PDB file of C-alpha atoms and ligand atoms in Angstrom:
ATOM      1  CA  MET R 264      71.287  13.161   8.066  1.00 43.00           C
ATOM      2  CA  SER R 265      74.202  14.116   5.834  1.00 43.00           C
ATOM      3  CA  THR R 266      75.828  17.488   6.513  1.00 47.00           C
ATOM      4  CA  HIS R 267      77.456  18.011   3.134  1.00 47.00           C
ATOM      5  CA  LYS R 268      75.754  20.397   0.758  1.00 50.00           C
ATOM      6  CA  LYS R 269      73.915  18.613  -2.047  1.00 63.00           C
ATOM      7  CA  THR R 270      72.490  20.536  -4.969  1.00 86.00           C
ATOM      8  CA  PRO R 271      68.821  20.818  -4.093  1.00 96.00           C
ATOM      9  CA  ARG R 272      66.198  21.549  -6.733  1.00 98.00           C
ATOM     10  CA  HIS R 273      65.119  25.003  -5.599  1.00 98.00           C
ATOM     11  CA  PHE R 274      61.999  26.638  -7.058  1.00 98.00           C
ATOM     12  CA  LEU R 275      62.991  30.280  -6.607  1.00 98.00           C
ATOM     13  CA  ASP R 276      61.844  32.137  -9.719  1.00 98.00           C
ATOM     14  CA  LEU R 277      60.756  31.350 -13.255  1.00 98.00           C
ATOM     15  CA  ASP R 278      63.750  33.163 -14.755  1.00 98.00           C
ATOM     16  CA  LYS R 279      66.061  30.758 -12.907  1.00 98.00           C
ATOM     17  CA  LEU R 280      64.593  27.641 -14.536  1.00 98.00           C
ATOM     18  CA  ASP R 281      64.481  26.702 -18.191  1.00 98.00           C
ATOM     19  CA  THR R 282      61.353  26.200 -20.259  1.00 98.00           C
ATOM     20  CA  GLY R 283      61.720  22.411 -20.386  1.00 98.00           C
ATOM     21  CA  THR R 284      61.904  22.170 -16.598  1.00 98.00           C
ATOM     22  CA  LEU R 285      58.894  24.451 -16.117  1.00 98.00           C
ATOM     23  CA  ARG R 286      56.885  22.511 -18.706  1.00 98.00           C
ATOM     24  CA  GLY R 287      57.883  19.267 -16.979  1.00 98.00           C
ATOM     25  CA  ILE R 288      56.642  20.579 -13.620  1.00 98.00           C
ATOM     26  CA  LEU R 289      53.319  21.616 -15.171  1.00 98.00           C
ATOM     27  CA  ASP R 290      52.959  18.183 -16.757  1.00 98.00           C
ATOM     28  CA  ILE R 291      53.500  16.499 -13.387  1.00 97.00           C
ATOM     29  CA  GLY R 292      50.882  18.789 -11.813  1.00 97.00           C
ATOM     30  CA  THR R 293      48.403  18.151 -14.620  1.00 97.00           C
ATOM     31  CA  GLY R 294      48.991  14.419 -14.245  1.00 96.00           C
ATOM     32  CA  PHE R 295      48.059  14.607 -10.565  1.00 96.00           C
ATOM     33  CA  LYS R 296      45.001  16.696 -11.436  1.00 97.00           C
ATOM     34  CA  ASN R 297      43.925  14.071 -13.948  1.00 96.00           C
ATOM     35  CA  GLY R 298      44.148  11.328 -11.387  1.00 90.00           C
ATOM     36  CA  ASP R 299      47.710  10.024 -11.293  1.00 80.00           C
ATOM     37  CA  ALA R 300      47.126   8.200  -8.014  1.00 73.00           C
ATOM     38  CA  VAL R 301      50.571   7.954  -6.531  1.00 78.00           C
ATOM     39  CA  ALA R 302      52.000   9.206  -3.264  1.00 86.00           C
ATOM     40  CA  PRO R 303      55.577  10.047  -4.276  1.00 90.00           C
ATOM     41  CA  LEU R 304      56.235  12.097  -1.146  1.00 95.00           C
ATOM     42  CA  ALA R 305      55.321   9.487   1.469  1.00 94.00           C
ATOM     43  CA  ASP R 306      57.250  10.236   4.652  1.00 92.00           C
ATOM     44  CA  LYS R 307      58.486  13.611   3.349  1.00 97.00           C
ATOM     45  CA  THR R 308      57.971  16.777   5.373  1.00 98.00           C
ATOM     46  CA  LEU R 309      57.630  20.328   4.050  1.00 98.00           C
ATOM     47  CA  ALA R 310      58.198  23.349   6.295  1.00 98.00           C
ATOM     48  CA  LEU R 311      55.949  26.321   5.516  1.00 98.00           C
ATOM     49  CA  LEU R 312      57.526  29.539   6.757  1.00 97.00           C
ATOM     50  CA  PHE R 313      55.266  32.587   6.739  1.00 97.00           C
ATOM     51  CA  GLU R 314      56.355  36.137   7.450  1.00 96.00           C
ATOM     52  CA  LYS R 315      53.254  37.479   5.642  1.00 96.00           C
ATOM     53  CA  PRO R 316      49.594  36.456   5.672  1.00 96.00           C
ATOM     54  CA  SER R 317      48.178  33.820   3.321  1.00 98.00           C
ATOM     55  CA  THR R 318      45.035  31.825   2.612  1.00 98.00           C
ATOM     56  CA  ARG R 319      45.604  30.075  -0.746  1.00 98.00           C
ATOM     57  CA  THR R 320      49.323  29.432  -0.417  1.00 98.00           C
ATOM     58  CA  ARG R 321      49.042  27.944   3.032  1.00 98.00           C
ATOM     59  CA  VAL R 322      46.036  25.729   2.337  1.00 98.00           C
ATOM     60  CA  SER R 323      47.119  24.568  -1.118  1.00 98.00           C
ATOM     61  CA  PHE R 324      50.612  23.582   0.041  1.00 98.00           C
ATOM     62  CA  GLU R 325      49.234  21.838   3.113  1.00 98.00           C
ATOM     63  CA  VAL R 326      46.552  19.918   1.218  1.00 98.00           C
ATOM     64  CA  GLY R 327      48.936  19.212  -1.664  1.00 98.00           C
ATOM     65  CA  MET R 328      51.499  17.609   0.640  1.00 97.00           C
ATOM     66  CA  GLN R 329      48.792  15.497   2.288  1.00 97.00           C
ATOM     67  CA  GLN R 330      47.559  14.321  -1.104  1.00 96.00           C
ATOM     68  CA  LEU R 331      51.108  13.348  -2.101  1.00 96.00           C
ATOM     69  CA  GLY R 332      51.521  11.295   1.048  1.00 96.00           C
ATOM     70  CA  GLY R 333      53.628  13.784   3.008  1.00 97.00           C
ATOM     71  CA  ARG R 334      53.074  16.266   5.819  1.00 97.00           C
ATOM     72  CA  VAL R 335      53.822  19.880   6.706  1.00 98.00           C
ATOM     73  CA  VAL R 336      55.097  21.910   9.619  1.00 98.00           C
ATOM     74  CA  VAL R 337      53.929  25.523   9.665  1.00 97.00           C
ATOM     75  CA  LEU R 338      56.133  28.240  11.173  1.00 96.00           C
ATOM     76  CA  GLU R 339      55.087  31.827  11.482  1.00 93.00           C
ATOM     77  CA  GLY R 340      57.802  34.467  11.677  1.00 85.00           C
ATOM     78  CA  GLU R 341      56.479  36.123  14.801  1.00 86.00           C
ATOM     79  CA  SER R 342      55.952  32.924  16.767  1.00 90.00           C
ATOM     80  CA  SER R 343      59.321  31.377  15.838  1.00 93.00           C
ATOM     81  CA  GLN R 344      62.860  32.399  16.795  1.00 94.00           C
ATOM     82  CA  ILE R 345      63.151  34.188  13.445  1.00 92.00           C
ATOM     83  CA  GLY R 346      60.852  36.796  14.973  1.00 91.00           C
ATOM     84  CA  ARG R 347      63.414  37.253  17.757  1.00 93.00           C
ATOM     85  CA  GLY R 348      66.313  37.688  15.367  1.00 94.00           C
ATOM     86  CA  GLU R 349      67.684  34.203  14.644  1.00 95.00           C
ATOM     87  CA  SER R 350      69.356  34.505  11.262  1.00 96.00           C
ATOM     88  CA  ILE R 351      67.906  33.026   8.107  1.00 97.00           C
ATOM     89  CA  SER R 352      71.187  31.192   7.447  1.00 97.00           C
ATOM     90  CA  ASP R 353      71.080  29.457  10.844  1.00 98.00           C
ATOM     91  CA  THR R 354      67.373  28.729  10.431  1.00 97.00           C
ATOM     92  CA  ALA R 355      68.099  27.190   7.024  1.00 98.00           C
ATOM     93  CA  ARG R 356      70.743  24.870   8.441  1.00 98.00           C
ATOM     94  CA  VAL R 357      68.546  23.783  11.333  1.00 98.00           C
ATOM     95  CA  LEU R 358      65.383  23.208   9.288  1.00 98.00           C
ATOM     96  CA  SER R 359      67.409  21.199   6.759  1.00 98.00           C
ATOM     97  CA  ARG R 360      68.099  18.652   9.521  1.00 98.00           C
ATOM     98  CA  TYR R 361      64.357  18.101  10.088  1.00 98.00           C
ATOM     99  CA  VAL R 362      62.495  18.556   6.816  1.00 98.00           C
ATOM    100  CA  ASP R 363      62.796  17.644   3.144  1.00 98.00           C
ATOM    101  CA  ALA R 364      61.893  21.059   1.670  1.00 98.00           C
ATOM    102  CA  ILE R 365      61.129  24.593   2.837  1.00 98.00           C
ATOM    103  CA  MET R 366      58.588  27.007   1.405  1.00 98.00           C
ATOM    104  CA  ILE R 367      58.965  30.632   2.465  1.00 98.00           C
ATOM    105  CA  ARG R 368      56.703  33.666   2.102  1.00 98.00           C
ATOM    106  CA  THR R 369      58.552  36.813   3.083  1.00 97.00           C
ATOM    107  CA  GLY R 370      58.866  40.461   2.102  1.00 97.00           C
ATOM    108  CA  ASP R 371      62.588  40.690   1.548  1.00 97.00           C
ATOM    109  CA  PRO R 372      63.772  38.661  -1.457  1.00 98.00           C
ATOM    110  CA  ALA R 373      67.269  38.554   0.079  1.00 98.00           C
ATOM    111  CA  LYS R 374      65.864  36.239   2.752  1.00 98.00           C
ATOM    112  CA  LEU R 375      64.729  33.795   0.077  1.00 98.00           C
ATOM    113  CA  THR R 376      68.185  33.864  -1.495  1.00 98.00           C
ATOM    114  CA  GLU R 377      69.896  33.378   1.866  1.00 98.00           C
ATOM    115  CA  LEU R 378      67.607  30.502   2.755  1.00 98.00           C
ATOM    116  CA  ALA R 379      68.416  28.778  -0.534  1.00 98.00           C
ATOM    117  CA  GLU R 380      72.128  29.398  -0.084  1.00 98.00           C
ATOM    118  CA  TYR R 381      72.290  27.745   3.319  1.00 98.00           C
ATOM    119  CA  ALA R 382      69.575  25.085   3.102  1.00 98.00           C
ATOM    120  CA  THR R 383      70.624  21.611   2.030  1.00 98.00           C
ATOM    121  CA  VAL R 384      67.023  20.855   0.992  1.00 98.00           C
ATOM    122  CA  PRO R 385      64.952  22.491  -1.773  1.00 98.00           C
ATOM    123  CA  VAL R 386      63.545  25.967  -1.131  1.00 98.00           C
ATOM    124  CA  ILE R 387      60.302  27.156  -2.729  1.00 98.00           C
ATOM    125  CA  ASN R 388      59.369  30.823  -3.191  1.00 98.00           C
ATOM    126  CA  GLY R 389      55.845  31.293  -1.827  1.00 98.00           C
ATOM    127  CA  LEU R 390      55.951  35.050  -2.600  1.00 98.00           C
ATOM    128  CA  THR R 391      58.308  37.904  -1.867  1.00 98.00           C
ATOM    129  CA  ASP R 392      57.922  41.607  -2.581  1.00 98.00           C
ATOM    130  CA  ASP R 393      59.709  40.859  -5.874  1.00 98.00           C
ATOM    131  CA  SER R 394      57.876  37.854  -7.312  1.00 98.00           C
ATOM    132  CA  HIS R 395      55.269  35.083  -6.975  1.00 98.00           C
ATOM    133  CA  PRO R 396      56.304  32.199  -9.229  1.00 99.00           C
ATOM    134  CA  CYS R 397      54.005  29.489  -7.778  1.00 99.00           C
ATOM    135  CA  GLN R 398      51.015  31.624  -8.742  1.00 99.00           C
ATOM    136  CA  LEU R 399      52.253  31.882 -12.312  1.00 98.00           C
ATOM    137  CA  MET R 400      52.515  28.116 -12.664  1.00 99.00           C
ATOM    138  CA  ALA R 401      48.840  27.911 -11.690  1.00 99.00           C
ATOM    139  CA  ASP R 402      47.990  30.763 -14.052  1.00 99.00           C
ATOM    140  CA  ILE R 403      49.687  29.161 -17.059  1.00 99.00           C
ATOM    141  CA  MET R 404      47.908  25.876 -16.275  1.00 98.00           C
ATOM    142  CA  THR R 405      44.595  27.738 -16.076  1.00 99.00           C
ATOM    143  CA  PHE R 406      45.106  29.667 -19.325  1.00 99.00           C
ATOM    144  CA  GLU R 407      45.967  26.502 -21.231  1.00 98.00           C
ATOM    145  CA  GLU R 408      43.024  24.541 -19.835  1.00 98.00           C
ATOM    146  CA  HIS R 409      40.620  27.216 -21.078  1.00 98.00           C
ATOM    147  CA  SER R 410      42.288  28.615 -24.166  1.00 98.00           C
ATOM    148  CA  GLY R 411      44.911  26.140 -25.396  1.00 98.00           C
ATOM    149  CA  PRO R 412      48.675  26.653 -25.695  1.00 98.00           C
ATOM    150  CA  ILE R 413      49.789  30.049 -24.404  1.00 98.00           C
ATOM    151  CA  ALA R 414      52.816  30.285 -26.718  1.00 98.00           C
ATOM    152  CA  GLY R 415      52.219  33.021 -29.275  1.00 98.00           C
ATOM    153  CA  ARG R 416      49.163  34.414 -27.485  1.00 98.00           C
ATOM    154  CA  THR R 417      48.776  37.852 -25.890  1.00 99.00           C
ATOM    155  CA  VAL R 418      48.278  38.640 -22.220  1.00 99.00           C
ATOM    156  CA  ALA R 419      47.542  42.170 -20.956  1.00 99.00           C
ATOM    157  CA  TRP R 420      48.393  43.362 -17.456  1.00 99.00           C
ATOM    158  CA  SER R 421      46.579  46.458 -16.188  1.00 98.00           C
ATOM    159  CA  GLY R 422      47.687  47.804 -12.821  1.00 98.00           C
ATOM    160  CA  ASP R 423      50.617  47.917 -10.437  1.00 98.00           C
ATOM    161  CA  GLY R 424      54.008  46.756 -11.735  1.00 98.00           C
ATOM    162  CA  ASN R 425      54.339  44.606  -8.618  1.00 98.00           C
ATOM    163  CA  ASN R 426      55.580  41.119  -7.688  1.00 98.00           C
ATOM    164  CA  MET R 427      52.869  39.449  -9.791  1.00 98.00           C
ATOM    165  CA  ALA R 428      53.714  41.634 -12.794  1.00 98.00           C
ATOM    166  CA  VAL R 429      57.364  40.572 -12.459  1.00 99.00           C
ATOM    167  CA  SER R 430      56.461  36.889 -12.455  1.00 99.00           C
ATOM    168  CA  TRP R 431      54.212  37.447 -15.495  1.00 99.00           C
ATOM    169  CA  ILE R 432      57.245  38.993 -17.260  1.00 99.00           C
ATOM    170  CA  HIS R 433      59.362  35.951 -16.378  1.00 99.00           C
ATOM    171  CA  ALA R 434      56.549  33.686 -17.595  1.00 99.00           C
ATOM    172  CA  ALA R 435      56.142  35.553 -20.905  1.00 99.00           C
ATOM    173  CA  VAL R 436      59.773  34.840 -21.712  1.00 98.00           C
ATOM    174  CA  ARG R 437      59.812  31.233 -20.532  1.00 98.00           C
ATOM    175  CA  PHE R 438      56.432  30.227 -22.035  1.00 98.00           C
ATOM    176  CA  GLY R 439      56.763  32.322 -25.210  1.00 98.00           C
ATOM    177  CA  PHE R 440      53.744  34.638 -25.132  1.00 98.00           C
ATOM    178  CA  ALA R 441      53.387  38.387 -25.676  1.00 98.00           C
ATOM    179  CA  LEU R 442      52.856  40.457 -22.539  1.00 99.00           C
ATOM    180  CA  ARG R 443      51.579  44.007 -22.717  1.00 98.00           C
ATOM    181  CA  LEU R 444      51.828  45.780 -19.398  1.00 98.00           C
ATOM    182  CA  ALA R 445      49.864  48.952 -18.653  1.00 98.00           C
ATOM    183  CA  CYS R 446      51.049  50.681 -15.483  1.00 98.00           C
ATOM    184  CA  PRO R 447      51.230  54.259 -14.211  1.00 98.00           C
ATOM    185  CA  GLU R 448      54.792  55.443 -14.744  1.00 97.00           C
ATOM    186  CA  LYS R 449      55.453  55.702 -11.016  1.00 98.00           C
ATOM    187  CA  LEU R 450      54.492  52.051 -10.537  1.00 98.00           C
ATOM    188  CA  ASN R 451      56.246  50.498 -13.520  1.00 98.00           C
ATOM    189  CA  PRO R 452      57.835  47.069 -13.037  1.00 98.00           C
ATOM    190  CA  PRO R 453      61.557  47.196 -12.173  1.00 98.00           C
ATOM    191  CA  ALA R 454      63.660  48.300 -15.169  1.00 98.00           C
ATOM    192  CA  GLY R 455      66.053  45.403 -14.620  1.00 98.00           C
ATOM    193  CA  VAL R 456      63.329  42.812 -15.205  1.00 98.00           C
ATOM    194  CA  LEU R 457      62.232  44.494 -18.432  1.00 98.00           C
ATOM    195  CA  LYS R 458      65.855  44.611 -19.528  1.00 98.00           C
ATOM    196  CA  TRP R 459      66.218  40.910 -18.759  1.00 98.00           C
ATOM    197  CA  ALA R 460      63.115  40.131 -20.855  1.00 98.00           C
ATOM    198  CA  ALA R 461      64.469  42.129 -23.782  1.00 98.00           C
ATOM    199  CA  ALA R 462      67.876  40.451 -23.542  1.00 98.00           C
ATOM    200  CA  GLU R 463      66.141  37.044 -23.576  1.00 98.00           C
ATOM    201  CA  GLY R 464      64.253  38.035 -26.745  1.00 98.00           C
ATOM    202  CA  GLY R 465      60.901  38.223 -24.943  1.00 98.00           C
ATOM    203  CA  ASP R 466      57.875  40.025 -26.387  1.00 98.00           C
ATOM    204  CA  VAL R 467      57.196  42.280 -23.388  1.00 98.00           C
ATOM    205  CA  THR R 468      55.998  45.858 -23.842  1.00 98.00           C
ATOM    206  CA  LEU R 469      55.114  48.610 -21.400  1.00 98.00           C
ATOM    207  CA  THR R 470      52.616  51.433 -21.803  1.00 98.00           C
ATOM    208  CA  SER R 471      50.666  53.752 -19.525  1.00 98.00           C
ATOM    209  CA  ASP R 472      47.501  53.228 -21.624  1.00 98.00           C
ATOM    210  CA  ALA R 473      45.309  50.382 -20.307  1.00 98.00           C
ATOM    211  CA  ALA R 474      43.038  50.387 -23.379  1.00 98.00           C
ATOM    212  CA  ALA R 475      46.022  50.024 -25.723  1.00 98.00           C
ATOM    213  CA  ALA R 476      47.401  47.108 -23.715  1.00 98.00           C
ATOM    214  CA  VAL R 477      44.089  45.259 -23.526  1.00 98.00           C
ATOM    215  CA  ALA R 478      43.006  45.719 -27.176  1.00 98.00           C
ATOM    216  CA  GLY R 479      42.530  42.256 -28.690  1.00 98.00           C
ATOM    217  CA  ALA R 480      44.288  40.451 -25.794  1.00 98.00           C
ATOM    218  CA  ASP R 481      43.566  36.781 -25.080  1.00 99.00           C
ATOM    219  CA  CYS R 482      43.771  37.324 -21.346  1.00 99.00           C
ATOM    220  CA  VAL R 483      43.484  40.358 -19.052  1.00 99.00           C
ATOM    221  CA  VAL R 484      45.199  40.208 -15.666  1.00 98.00           C
ATOM    222  CA  THR R 485      45.351  42.497 -12.693  1.00 98.00           C
ATOM    223  CA  ASP R 486      46.213  42.406  -8.995  1.00 98.00           C
ATOM    224  CA  THR R 487      45.539  44.409  -5.861  1.00 98.00           C
ATOM    225  CA  TRP R 488      46.539  48.072  -5.908  1.00 98.00           C
ATOM    226  CA  VAL R 489      47.912  47.830  -2.363  1.00 98.00           C
ATOM    227  CA  SER R 490      50.112  44.786  -1.819  1.00 98.00           C
ATOM    228  CA  MET R 491      51.078  43.390   1.568  1.00 97.00           C
ATOM    229  CA  GLY R 492      53.593  45.806   3.041  1.00 93.00           C
ATOM    230  CA  ASP R 493      52.702  48.800   0.835  1.00 96.00           C
ATOM    231  CA  SER R 494      52.217  51.919   2.938  1.00 93.00           C
ATOM    232  CA  ASP R 495      51.199  54.522   0.353  1.00 95.00           C
ATOM    233  CA  ALA R 496      47.640  53.226  -0.114  1.00 97.00           C
ATOM    234  CA  ASP R 497      45.939  56.542  -0.958  1.00 97.00           C
ATOM    235  CA  GLU R 498      48.510  57.559  -3.544  1.00 97.00           C
ATOM    236  CA  ARG R 499      48.352  54.101  -5.122  1.00 98.00           C
ATOM    237  CA  ARG R 500      44.570  54.209  -5.416  1.00 98.00           C
ATOM    238  CA  ASN R 501      44.810  57.605  -7.148  1.00 98.00           C
ATOM    239  CA  LEU R 502      47.509  56.498  -9.550  1.00 98.00           C
ATOM    240  CA  LEU R 503      45.865  53.171 -10.355  1.00 98.00           C
ATOM    241  CA  SER R 504      42.210  54.160 -10.761  1.00 98.00           C
ATOM    242  CA  PRO R 505      42.543  54.510 -14.593  1.00 98.00           C
ATOM    243  CA  TYR R 506      43.734  50.873 -14.675  1.00 98.00           C
ATOM    244  CA  GLN R 507      40.630  49.302 -13.132  1.00 98.00           C
ATOM    245  CA  VAL R 508      39.471  46.212 -15.035  1.00 98.00           C
ATOM    246  CA  ASN R 509      35.776  46.820 -15.614  1.00 98.00           C
ATOM    247  CA  GLU R 510      33.322  45.716 -18.285  1.00 98.00           C
ATOM    248  CA  ASP R 511      34.257  48.608 -20.578  1.00 98.00           C
ATOM    249  CA  LEU R 512      37.924  47.607 -20.512  1.00 98.00           C
ATOM    250  CA  MET R 513      37.122  43.888 -20.954  1.00 98.00           C
ATOM    251  CA  LYS R 514      35.067  44.735 -24.082  1.00 98.00           C
ATOM    252  CA  LEU R 515      38.306  45.814 -25.778  1.00 98.00           C
ATOM    253  CA  ALA R 516      39.884  42.371 -25.321  1.00 98.00           C
ATOM    254  CA  ALA R 517      39.268  39.398 -27.637  1.00 98.00           C
ATOM    255  CA  PRO R 518      35.650  38.164 -27.415  1.00 98.00           C
ATOM    256  CA  ASP R 519      36.718  34.948 -25.670  1.00 98.00           C
ATOM    257  CA  ALA R 520      39.383  36.596 -23.491  1.00 98.00           C
ATOM    258  CA  LEU R 521      39.991  35.289 -19.979  1.00 99.00           C
ATOM    259  CA  PHE R 522      40.110  37.454 -16.883  1.00 99.00           C
ATOM    260  CA  MET R 523      42.650  36.429 -14.248  1.00 98.00           C
ATOM    261  CA  HIS R 524      43.484  37.634 -10.756  1.00 98.00           C
ATOM    262  CA  CYS R 525      45.683  35.821  -8.241  1.00 98.00           C
ATOM    263  CA  LEU R 526      43.373  36.864  -5.378  1.00 98.00           C
ATOM    264  CA  PRO R 527      42.735  38.195  -2.801  1.00 98.00           C
ATOM    265  CA  ALA R 528      40.721  40.789  -4.758  1.00 98.00           C
ATOM    266  CA  HIS R 529      39.665  44.191  -3.544  1.00 98.00           C
ATOM    267  CA  ARG R 530      36.353  44.240  -5.324  1.00 98.00           C
ATOM    268  CA  GLY R 531      35.467  47.621  -6.797  1.00 98.00           C
ATOM    269  CA  GLU R 532      39.125  48.719  -6.859  1.00 98.00           C
ATOM    270  CA  GLU R 533      41.380  46.863  -9.318  1.00 98.00           C
ATOM    271  CA  ALA R 534      38.430  44.909 -10.759  1.00 98.00           C
ATOM    272  CA  THR R 535      34.672  45.255 -10.557  1.00 98.00           C
ATOM    273  CA  ASP R 536      32.245  42.594  -9.332  1.00 98.00           C
ATOM    274  CA  ALA R 537      30.852  42.345 -12.862  1.00 98.00           C
ATOM    275  CA  VAL R 538      34.265  41.254 -14.157  1.00 98.00           C
ATOM    276  CA  ILE R 539      35.300  39.029 -11.247  1.00 98.00           C
ATOM    277  CA  ASP R 540      31.936  37.226 -11.333  1.00 98.00           C
ATOM    278  CA  GLY R 541      31.445  37.625 -15.092  1.00 98.00           C
ATOM    279  CA  PRO R 542      31.707  35.283 -18.075  1.00 98.00           C
ATOM    280  CA  HIS R 543      35.415  35.901 -18.779  1.00 98.00           C
ATOM    281  CA  SER R 544      36.577  35.232 -15.232  1.00 98.00           C
ATOM    282  CA  VAL R 545      38.551  32.094 -14.369  1.00 98.00           C
ATOM    283  CA  VAL R 546      39.700  33.245 -10.928  1.00 98.00           C
ATOM    284  CA  TRP R 547      38.334  30.211  -9.034  1.00 98.00           C
ATOM    285  CA  ASP R 548      40.053  27.829 -11.439  1.00 98.00           C
ATOM    286  CA  GLU R 549      43.276  29.767 -10.881  1.00 98.00           C
ATOM    287  CA  ALA R 550      42.897  29.342  -7.134  1.00 98.00           C
ATOM    288  CA  GLU R 551      42.220  25.607  -7.530  1.00 98.00           C
ATOM    289  CA  ASN R 552      45.194  25.201  -9.822  1.00 98.00           C
ATOM    290  CA  ARG R 553      47.528  26.471  -7.109  1.00 98.00           C
ATOM    291  CA  LEU R 554      46.990  23.026  -5.590  1.00 98.00           C
ATOM    292  CA  HIS R 555      47.696  21.062  -8.775  1.00 98.00           C
ATOM    293  CA  ALA R 556      50.607  23.178 -10.025  1.00 98.00           C
ATOM    294  CA  GLN R 557      52.272  23.130  -6.610  1.00 98.00           C
ATOM    295  CA  LYS R 558      51.931  19.365  -6.387  1.00 98.00           C
ATOM    296  CA  GLY R 559      54.014  19.375  -9.573  1.00 98.00           C
ATOM    297  CA  ILE R 560      56.546  21.705  -7.933  1.00 98.00           C
ATOM    298  CA  LEU R 561      56.699  19.586  -4.758  1.00 98.00           C
ATOM    299  CA  ALA R 562      57.154  16.334  -6.660  1.00 97.00           C
ATOM    300  CA  TRP R 563      59.874  17.926  -8.829  1.00 98.00           C
ATOM    301  CA  CYS R 564      61.698  19.418  -5.828  1.00 98.00           C
ATOM    302  CA  MET R 565      61.555  16.362  -3.580  1.00 97.00           C
ATOM    303  CA  GLY R 566      60.913  13.424  -5.913  1.00 88.00           C
ATOM    304  CA  ASP R 567      63.583  11.024  -7.073  1.00 78.00           C
TER     305      ASP R 567
HETATM  306  N1  LIG C 896      47.292  34.283  -4.410  1.00 62.05           N
HETATM  307  C1  LIG C 896      47.847  34.042  -3.199  1.00 62.05           C
HETATM  308  O1  LIG C 896      49.053  33.796  -3.066  1.00 62.05           O
HETATM  309  O2  LIG C 896      46.964  34.056  -2.169  1.00 62.05           O
HETATM  310  P1  LIG C 896      47.305  34.016  -0.602  1.00 62.05           P
HETATM  311  O3  LIG C 896      47.945  35.345  -0.254  1.00 62.05           O
HETATM  312  O4  LIG C 896      45.971  33.824   0.062  1.00 62.05           O
HETATM  313  O5  LIG C 896      48.252  32.885  -0.335  1.00 62.05           O
HETATM  314  N1  LIG C 897      50.705  41.562  -4.940  1.00 62.05           N
HETATM  315  C1  LIG C 897      50.032  40.881  -3.854  1.00 62.05           C
HETATM  316  C2  LIG C 897      49.858  39.433  -4.175  1.00 62.05           C
HETATM  317  C3  LIG C 897      49.116  38.647  -3.120  1.00 62.05           C
HETATM  318  C4  LIG C 897      49.001  37.184  -3.448  1.00 62.05           C
HETATM  319  C5  LIG C 897      50.827  41.085  -2.573  1.00 62.05           C
HETATM  320  O1  LIG C 897      52.055  40.948  -2.599  1.00 62.05           O
HETATM  321  O2  LIG C 897      50.214  41.379  -1.547  1.00 62.05           O
END
């Protein structure tokens, strides 16, 4: 295998790719979903590197690679040499000699950046504490399947200004929709991301009033109040209880509004059973679309 550094097509964050590229990836994924029966990744291998738990990400990447003709190798932080302190940069150089792309789920976003810097194959962000771009590709696909083009529409976020909220902000700018975030002040999304959205001309607003954010929205989104790695669970539950998505809050949205959640859900906390299992909910389609959207990402990263 060549040792010189090529320029791999990394999928690191939505703000790092342009709208045309992101739309192209979604089109590839939709094509596969609609039956494009090709195996463009025959003989390709994807490494899945997990330093945090996962159900959807692991299974959808593994099944997606199989469906595209390729295969995966799964590494878990604790059971690999990374868990004993081997550096990410050395790991990147070694894995690049074996596999054709690397997906990583890790807490520290600096590890994702380091992996991409030293890998000579594409790196895919499967979630960090800062963002979750693969999920957003599935979410945009899901919105558009149910409600048509997302450009010019309004999405409301009610809850923690966490990694998912950040990727929704990136998506609002890249896909051209309005995003109204309602968060308790202490759990606002990072100021730098909001500044980036404003500088890009995005329609992203922040309030502490969930009802104001949701009023008339085409889609209401939330996420767990206690993300993987969060230690202040009790304080978070106290701060976030006014942001629960329940039937009363959903009534304020547009009559045909969607309800989205990346899952896993903590039923009865950030969203009630009546909403998750109710008529507005598209959460199972979102989960399914992880598979289709990521097949688009994989084909874009590794295809010719
Ligand atoms: N939504 C999501 O990424 O789920 P997992 O944590 O199960 O991968
Ligand atoms: N915000 C959640 C998303 C899980 C897919 C977390 O980071 O745990």
